[in-house]
């Protein structure tokens, strides 16, 4: 998304062209190599890129992976990360969103923002003079999708024609993961409980991207049909942050949706399992979660390289994907 001041923000994967998304995944892969095996010169030159700058992490919700990866990415570029939790600053409390955003963005080089509603991210992007990197809102989780597609690329090399089977909720993580997968030619099948439907805007974007890449998209309420012939089985928490008061209702809705050996038997014999984490037992059995075919810990580690790639493109290169 292009903000009012011509600043390019990372709000959702839908905002990126297919090529731009591919650039982010490829950069994440390149930076993984540098991070693990780079020469001292490569580290030193990257460390200069944001040296002396600050990177704000405005987080209204808890986080393990997103916080660690964004602070790590800031350190990689020589910037100082500044964690601003919900009780630390006056975002939405005691001061208008506009005033806080103006002040915040006048002093930092970028803002990783984990907020509640999508409208909060939109307000930040509208008023910020520096890139806003959406670090989870109720509708999108783009940094997760970059890491997920890197993980799939590492596991399968060629992504075209794979089948990704999502058995879970219909919110932030799958909204971006579905579009991201379609952009790289992966067929997507989503199974949600009856009564939980995908966002109409996502369905429309999925249709458009499918036409461009030839990958298919379907939405069912049948986990077994979705798992059949899948290369990748994926789920997320059934009760997202902020929905805690609905726990009993949601767990009831998700009965029969736990990913288990039954689903892996329906899937392709070289199936893989993914989960953005944090994981709870009702979502997936231990046999699948800790299986040798499970990619969950590589996927979590890849969040670091996704955050480095996002900083490189949106902050260091100021939204220029051609560099
Ligand atoms: N997957 C993910 O975003 O994890 P955290 O909530 O721990 O950041
Ligand atoms: N859907 C989950 C994702 C956490 C990374 C949530 O919003 O809590």
Tab-separated table of C-alpha atoms and ligand atoms in Angstrom:
chain	number	residue	atom	x	y	z
A	1	UNK	CA	0.000	0.000	0.000
A	2	UNK	CA	1.192	3.510	-0.887
A	3	UNK	CA	0.635	5.933	2.002
A	4	UNK	CA	-0.345	9.566	1.771
A	5	UNK	CA	3.263	10.716	1.739
A	6	UNK	CA	4.239	8.326	-1.054
A	7	UNK	CA	5.630	5.898	1.524
A	8	UNK	CA	5.274	2.207	0.659
A	9	UNK	CA	3.809	0.183	3.564
A	10	UNK	CA	3.532	-3.588	4.045
A	11	UNK	CA	-0.098	-4.049	4.997
A	12	UNK	CA	-1.144	-7.289	3.290
A	13	UNK	CA	0.144	-9.689	0.629
A	14	UNK	CA	-2.804	-8.640	-1.576
A	15	UNK	CA	-1.177	-5.199	-1.938
A	16	UNK	CA	1.894	-6.696	-3.623
A	17	UNK	CA	2.223	-7.756	-7.235
A	18	UNK	CA	3.093	-11.419	-7.764
A	19	UNK	CA	6.630	-10.394	-8.735
A	20	UNK	CA	7.033	-8.148	-5.656
A	21	UNK	CA	5.975	-10.981	-3.382
A	22	UNK	CA	8.439	-13.330	-5.080
A	23	UNK	CA	11.203	-10.727	-4.589
A	24	UNK	CA	10.502	-10.665	-0.832
A	25	UNK	CA	10.632	-14.473	-0.564
A	26	UNK	CA	13.834	-14.650	-2.633
A	27	UNK	CA	15.452	-11.930	-0.540
A	28	UNK	CA	14.480	-13.784	2.639
A	29	UNK	CA	16.221	-16.865	1.197
A	30	UNK	CA	19.342	-14.876	0.270
A	31	UNK	CA	19.525	-13.232	3.690
A	32	UNK	CA	19.162	-16.621	5.369
A	33	UNK	CA	22.365	-17.687	3.595
A	34	UNK	CA	24.123	-14.476	4.611
A	35	UNK	CA	22.879	-14.705	8.213
A	36	UNK	CA	24.067	-18.297	8.553
A	37	UNK	CA	27.196	-18.320	6.387
A	38	UNK	CA	27.979	-14.725	5.475
A	39	UNK	CA	31.471	-13.264	5.601
A	40	UNK	CA	32.365	-10.614	8.224
A	41	UNK	CA	32.382	-8.096	5.350
A	42	UNK	CA	28.795	-8.979	4.402
A	43	UNK	CA	27.683	-8.575	8.023
A	44	UNK	CA	29.547	-5.288	8.364
A	45	UNK	CA	28.091	-3.812	5.178
A	46	UNK	CA	24.516	-4.729	6.162
A	47	UNK	CA	25.158	-3.383	9.659
A	48	UNK	CA	25.831	0.046	8.186
A	49	UNK	CA	22.475	0.299	6.414
A	50	UNK	CA	20.402	1.519	9.396
A	51	UNK	CA	23.200	2.231	11.857
A	52	UNK	CA	22.194	4.883	14.369
A	53	UNK	CA	18.498	4.608	13.459
A	54	UNK	CA	15.651	3.264	15.572
A	55	UNK	CA	12.954	0.745	14.627
A	56	UNK	CA	9.730	0.907	16.654
A	57	UNK	CA	7.758	-2.192	17.585
A	58	UNK	CA	4.282	-0.975	18.523
A	59	UNK	CA	2.656	-4.124	19.877
A	60	UNK	CA	-0.838	-4.113	21.406
A	61	UNK	CA	-0.797	-7.914	21.713
A	62	UNK	CA	1.595	-10.590	22.978
A	63	UNK	CA	4.216	-12.010	20.620
A	64	UNK	CA	7.139	-14.408	20.649
A	65	UNK	CA	8.159	-14.923	17.006
A	66	UNK	CA	7.234	-11.529	15.611
A	67	UNK	CA	8.951	-9.626	18.386
A	68	UNK	CA	12.128	-11.714	18.305
A	69	UNK	CA	12.366	-11.641	14.508
A	70	UNK	CA	11.755	-7.904	14.170
A	71	UNK	CA	14.244	-7.027	16.904
A	72	UNK	CA	16.737	-9.424	15.296
A	73	UNK	CA	16.209	-7.879	11.872
A	74	UNK	CA	16.745	-4.377	13.281
A	75	UNK	CA	19.989	-5.525	14.905
A	76	UNK	CA	21.146	-7.089	11.607
A	77	UNK	CA	20.949	-3.632	9.986
A	78	UNK	CA	22.569	-1.831	12.919
A	79	UNK	CA	19.340	-0.175	14.105
A	80	UNK	CA	18.164	-0.099	17.714
A	81	UNK	CA	14.772	-1.778	18.191
A	82	UNK	CA	12.388	0.076	20.504
A	83	UNK	CA	9.648	-2.150	21.952
A	84	UNK	CA	6.513	-0.173	22.776
A	85	UNK	CA	3.926	-2.417	24.393
A	86	UNK	CA	0.308	-1.489	24.961
A	87	UNK	CA	0.981	0.009	28.402
A	88	UNK	CA	4.078	1.925	27.272
A	89	UNK	CA	2.698	4.499	24.866
A	90	UNK	CA	-0.497	6.448	24.406
A	91	UNK	CA	-1.639	4.766	21.172
A	92	UNK	CA	-5.406	5.043	21.176
A	93	UNK	CA	-5.409	6.022	24.851
A	94	UNK	CA	-5.189	9.593	26.136
A	95	UNK	CA	-4.083	10.859	22.707
A	96	UNK	CA	-5.508	10.623	19.201
A	97	UNK	CA	-4.161	7.979	16.838
A	98	UNK	CA	-3.209	10.776	14.479
A	99	UNK	CA	-1.083	12.645	17.042
A	100	UNK	CA	0.740	9.529	18.240
A	101	UNK	CA	1.455	8.385	14.682
A	102	UNK	CA	2.783	11.804	13.635
A	103	UNK	CA	5.112	11.959	16.640
A	104	UNK	CA	6.219	8.330	16.447
A	105	UNK	CA	7.002	8.414	12.741
A	106	UNK	CA	8.961	11.643	13.038
A	107	UNK	CA	11.563	9.885	15.174
A	108	UNK	CA	11.936	6.295	13.920
A	109	UNK	CA	12.872	4.727	10.590
A	110	UNK	CA	9.966	2.248	10.492
A	111	UNK	CA	7.206	0.777	12.657
A	112	UNK	CA	6.470	-2.918	13.082
A	113	UNK	CA	2.849	-2.699	14.264
A	114	UNK	CA	0.824	-5.466	15.932
A	115	UNK	CA	-2.641	-4.103	16.547
A	116	UNK	CA	-6.205	-5.294	16.989
A	117	UNK	CA	-8.378	-4.239	14.086
A	118	UNK	CA	-7.335	-3.726	10.493
A	119	UNK	CA	-8.609	-0.136	10.692
A	120	UNK	CA	-5.856	0.624	13.241
A	121	UNK	CA	-3.195	-0.466	10.734
A	122	UNK	CA	-4.904	1.622	8.064
A	123	UNK	CA	-4.864	4.688	10.325
A	124	UNK	CA	-1.188	4.196	11.095
A	125	UNK	CA	-0.383	3.859	7.379
A	126	UNK	CA	-2.458	6.874	6.511
A	127	UNK	CA	-0.648	9.216	8.881
A	128	UNK	CA	2.847	7.755	9.125
A	129	UNK	CA	5.804	9.354	7.364
A	130	UNK	CA	7.764	6.067	7.605
A	131	UNK	CA	6.880	2.522	6.436
A	132	UNK	CA	4.368	0.609	8.563
A	133	UNK	CA	5.090	-3.121	8.569
A	134	UNK	CA	1.914	-4.956	9.574
A	135	UNK	CA	2.994	-7.432	12.242
A	136	UNK	CA	-0.515	-8.921	12.675
A	137	UNK	CA	-3.924	-7.357	12.706
A	138	UNK	CA	-7.216	-9.239	12.807
A	139	UNK	CA	-7.266	-9.499	8.982
A	140	UNK	CA	-3.663	-9.947	7.799
A	141	UNK	CA	-0.239	-11.314	8.791
A	142	UNK	CA	2.066	-10.623	5.800
A	143	UNK	CA	5.403	-11.252	7.552
A	144	UNK	CA	4.167	-14.733	8.429
A	145	UNK	CA	3.227	-15.402	4.788
A	146	UNK	CA	6.712	-14.434	3.547
A	147	UNK	CA	8.290	-16.863	6.040
A	148	UNK	CA	5.770	-19.569	5.151
A	149	UNK	CA	6.436	-19.384	1.430
A	150	UNK	CA	10.188	-19.423	2.083
A	151	UNK	CA	9.645	-22.587	4.158
A	152	UNK	CA	7.602	-24.216	1.373
A	153	UNK	CA	10.184	-23.228	-1.252
A	154	UNK	CA	12.978	-24.760	0.817
A	155	UNK	CA	11.021	-27.994	1.292
A	156	UNK	CA	9.823	-28.447	-2.308
A	157	UNK	CA	12.041	-26.193	-4.507
A	158	UNK	CA	9.347	-25.847	-7.191
A	159	UNK	CA	6.145	-24.450	-5.707
A	160	UNK	CA	4.013	-24.629	-8.858
A	161	UNK	CA	1.227	-27.205	-8.747
A	162	UNK	CA	1.578	-28.084	-5.044
A	163	UNK	CA	-1.610	-28.365	-2.968
A	164	UNK	CA	-1.808	-26.464	0.306
A	165	UNK	CA	-4.600	-27.671	2.584
A	166	UNK	CA	-5.706	-25.295	5.334
A	167	UNK	CA	-7.876	-26.816	8.046
A	168	UNK	CA	-8.752	-24.073	10.508
A	169	UNK	CA	-10.084	-20.584	11.077
A	170	UNK	CA	-10.630	-17.885	8.443
A	171	UNK	CA	-8.749	-14.797	9.573
A	172	UNK	CA	-5.338	-13.094	9.475
A	173	UNK	CA	-2.930	-15.983	8.816
A	174	UNK	CA	-4.868	-17.824	6.081
A	175	UNK	CA	-5.988	-14.568	4.452
A	176	UNK	CA	-2.389	-13.718	3.580
A	177	UNK	CA	-1.164	-17.313	3.229
A	178	UNK	CA	-3.860	-18.143	0.645
A	179	UNK	CA	-3.007	-15.145	-1.527
A	180	UNK	CA	0.743	-15.690	-1.084
A	181	UNK	CA	0.446	-19.364	-2.103
A	182	UNK	CA	-1.672	-18.588	-5.163
A	183	UNK	CA	0.877	-15.953	-6.223
A	184	UNK	CA	3.558	-18.666	-6.321
A	185	UNK	CA	1.351	-21.123	-8.226
A	186	UNK	CA	0.236	-23.266	-5.272
A	187	UNK	CA	-3.315	-24.659	-5.351
A	188	UNK	CA	-5.125	-23.763	-2.130
A	189	UNK	CA	-7.961	-25.664	-0.456
A	190	UNK	CA	-9.415	-24.143	2.709
A	191	UNK	CA	-11.666	-26.051	5.122
A	192	UNK	CA	-13.372	-24.048	7.848
A	193	UNK	CA	-16.200	-25.072	10.175
A	194	UNK	CA	-19.728	-24.321	8.982
A	195	UNK	CA	-20.536	-20.771	10.078
A	196	UNK	CA	-16.971	-19.542	9.538
A	197	UNK	CA	-16.604	-18.101	6.053
A	198	UNK	CA	-13.697	-16.443	4.264
A	199	UNK	CA	-13.692	-12.670	3.859
A	200	UNK	CA	-15.358	-11.689	0.542
A	201	UNK	CA	-12.453	-9.405	-0.362
A	202	UNK	CA	-10.000	-12.296	0.029
A	203	UNK	CA	-12.202	-14.551	-2.120
A	204	UNK	CA	-12.242	-11.903	-4.817
A	205	UNK	CA	-8.463	-11.428	-4.701
A	206	UNK	CA	-7.995	-15.214	-4.715
A	207	UNK	CA	-10.059	-15.426	-7.893
A	208	UNK	CA	-8.024	-12.662	-9.551
A	209	UNK	CA	-4.642	-14.170	-8.591
A	210	UNK	CA	-5.805	-17.646	-9.676
A	211	UNK	CA	-6.544	-16.286	-13.123
A	212	UNK	CA	-3.049	-14.784	-13.317
A	213	UNK	CA	-1.070	-17.804	-12.113
A	214	UNK	CA	-3.343	-20.727	-12.983
A	215	UNK	CA	-3.387	-21.964	-9.374
A	216	UNK	CA	-6.772	-23.061	-8.034
A	217	UNK	CA	-8.624	-21.977	-4.907
A	218	UNK	CA	-11.492	-23.733	-3.144
A	219	UNK	CA	-13.272	-23.216	0.151
A	220	UNK	CA	-14.983	-26.198	1.776
A	221	UNK	CA	-16.260	-27.221	5.198
A	222	UNK	CA	-14.823	-30.717	4.784
A	223	UNK	CA	-11.335	-31.236	6.324
A	224	UNK	CA	-10.928	-34.695	4.792
A	225	UNK	CA	-11.663	-33.504	1.251
A	226	UNK	CA	-9.247	-30.617	1.772
A	227	UNK	CA	-6.497	-32.935	3.086
A	228	UNK	CA	-6.832	-35.367	0.161
A	229	UNK	CA	-3.676	-35.344	-2.015
A	230	UNK	CA	-2.324	-32.317	-0.144
A	231	UNK	CA	1.409	-31.631	-0.103
A	232	UNK	CA	1.169	-29.262	2.842
A	233	UNK	CA	-1.278	-29.432	5.748
A	234	UNK	CA	-1.599	-26.184	7.696
A	235	UNK	CA	-3.526	-24.826	10.623
A	236	UNK	CA	-3.452	-21.989	13.176
A	237	UNK	CA	-4.859	-21.403	16.611
A	238	UNK	CA	-8.629	-21.905	16.827
A	239	UNK	CA	-8.991	-19.040	19.315
A	240	UNK	CA	-7.115	-15.964	18.154
A	241	UNK	CA	-5.796	-13.264	20.465
A	242	UNK	CA	-8.685	-11.003	21.413
A	243	UNK	CA	-11.262	-13.816	21.078
A	244	UNK	CA	-10.629	-15.367	24.492
A	245	UNK	CA	-14.198	-14.693	25.687
A	246	UNK	CA	-15.466	-16.900	22.827
A	247	UNK	CA	-13.210	-19.860	23.666
A	248	UNK	CA	-15.958	-22.363	24.534
A	249	UNK	CA	-18.031	-21.496	21.448
A	250	UNK	CA	-15.076	-21.663	19.091
A	251	UNK	CA	-13.732	-24.943	20.440
A	252	UNK	CA	-17.194	-26.444	19.918
A	253	UNK	CA	-17.295	-25.104	16.340
A	254	UNK	CA	-13.884	-26.659	15.624
A	255	UNK	CA	-14.759	-30.168	16.813
A	256	UNK	CA	-13.518	-32.608	14.152
A	257	UNK	CA	-10.929	-30.144	12.848
A	258	UNK	CA	-7.849	-31.403	14.739
A	259	UNK	CA	-5.189	-32.396	12.165
A	260	UNK	CA	-4.183	-35.998	12.835
A	261	UNK	CA	-2.725	-39.110	11.211
A	262	UNK	CA	-6.094	-39.571	9.501
A	263	UNK	CA	-5.410	-36.445	7.426
A	264	UNK	CA	-1.779	-37.319	6.725
A	265	UNK	CA	-2.944	-40.683	5.313
A	266	UNK	CA	-5.231	-38.855	2.880
A	267	UNK	CA	-2.454	-36.437	1.918
A	268	UNK	CA	0.409	-36.987	-0.524
A	269	UNK	CA	2.941	-39.497	0.866
A	270	UNK	CA	5.578	-36.713	1.151
A	271	UNK	CA	3.197	-34.454	3.108
A	272	UNK	CA	4.511	-31.621	5.261
A	273	UNK	CA	2.863	-29.930	8.224
A	274	UNK	CA	3.010	-26.213	9.049
A	275	UNK	CA	1.650	-23.995	11.840
A	276	UNK	CA	2.558	-20.345	12.461
A	277	UNK	CA	2.571	-20.981	16.254
A	278	UNK	CA	1.684	-20.599	19.076
A	279	UNK	CA	0.150	-24.094	18.902
A	280	UNK	CA	-2.461	-25.707	21.148
A	281	UNK	CA	-3.168	-29.436	21.265
A	282	UNK	CA	-6.728	-29.192	19.962
A	283	UNK	CA	-5.385	-27.985	16.584
A	284	UNK	CA	-3.012	-30.861	15.795
A	285	UNK	CA	-1.930	-34.107	17.428
A	286	UNK	CA	1.610	-34.467	18.832
A	287	UNK	CA	2.237	-37.235	16.261
A	288	UNK	CA	1.788	-34.774	13.420
A	289	UNK	CA	3.191	-31.665	15.118
A	290	UNK	CA	6.473	-33.341	16.163
A	291	UNK	CA	6.654	-35.589	13.095
A	292	UNK	CA	9.803	-35.579	10.929
A	293	UNK	CA	7.566	-34.140	8.201
A	294	UNK	CA	6.629	-31.164	10.340
A	295	UNK	CA	8.270	-27.874	9.309
A	296	UNK	CA	7.020	-25.805	12.239
A	297	UNK	CA	10.394	-24.902	13.742
A	298	UNK	CA	12.035	-24.056	10.391
A	299	UNK	CA	8.936	-21.974	9.680
A	300	UNK	CA	9.371	-20.089	12.979
A	301	UNK	CA	13.084	-19.472	12.323
A	302	UNK	CA	12.269	-18.202	8.842
A	303	UNK	CA	10.350	-15.342	10.437
A	304	UNK	CA	13.753	-13.708	11.077
A	305	UNK	CA	14.722	-13.773	7.396
A	306	UNK	CA	11.269	-12.546	6.376
A	307	UNK	CA	11.665	-9.554	8.723
A	308	UNK	CA	15.163	-8.856	7.346
A	309	UNK	CA	13.803	-8.965	3.773
A	310	UNK	CA	10.940	-6.616	4.679
A	311	UNK	CA	13.318	-4.109	6.289
A	312	UNK	CA	15.602	-4.303	3.244
A	313	UNK	CA	12.833	-3.607	0.712
A	314	UNK	CA	10.573	-1.199	2.592
A	315	UNK	CA	13.092	0.708	4.733
A	316	UNK	CA	16.644	0.394	3.360
A	317	UNK	CA	15.514	0.476	-0.300
A	318	UNK	CA	12.516	2.755	0.432
A	319	UNK	CA	9.987	0.498	-1.313
A	320	UNK	CA	12.071	-0.077	-4.441
A	321	UNK	CA	11.708	-3.767	-5.270
A	322	UNK	CA	14.135	-3.599	-8.171
A	323	UNK	CA	17.266	-3.175	-6.018
B	1	LIG	N1	3.355	-16.622	14.466
B	1	LIG	C1	3.409	-15.500	15.193
B	1	LIG	O1	3.132	-14.378	14.730
B	1	LIG	O2	3.802	-15.724	16.477
B	1	LIG	P1	3.830	-14.653	17.653
B	1	LIG	O3	2.401	-14.321	17.961
B	1	LIG	O4	4.522	-15.358	18.777
B	1	LIG	O5	4.567	-13.439	17.184
B	2	LIG	N1	-4.682	-16.158	14.329
B	2	LIG	C1	-3.726	-15.962	15.391
B	2	LIG	C2	-2.346	-15.795	14.837
B	2	LIG	C3	-1.263	-15.635	15.846
B	2	LIG	C4	0.083	-15.486	15.245
B	2	LIG	C5	-4.125	-14.765	16.220
B	2	LIG	O1	-4.600	-13.773	15.645
B	2	LIG	O2	-3.995	-14.815	17.438
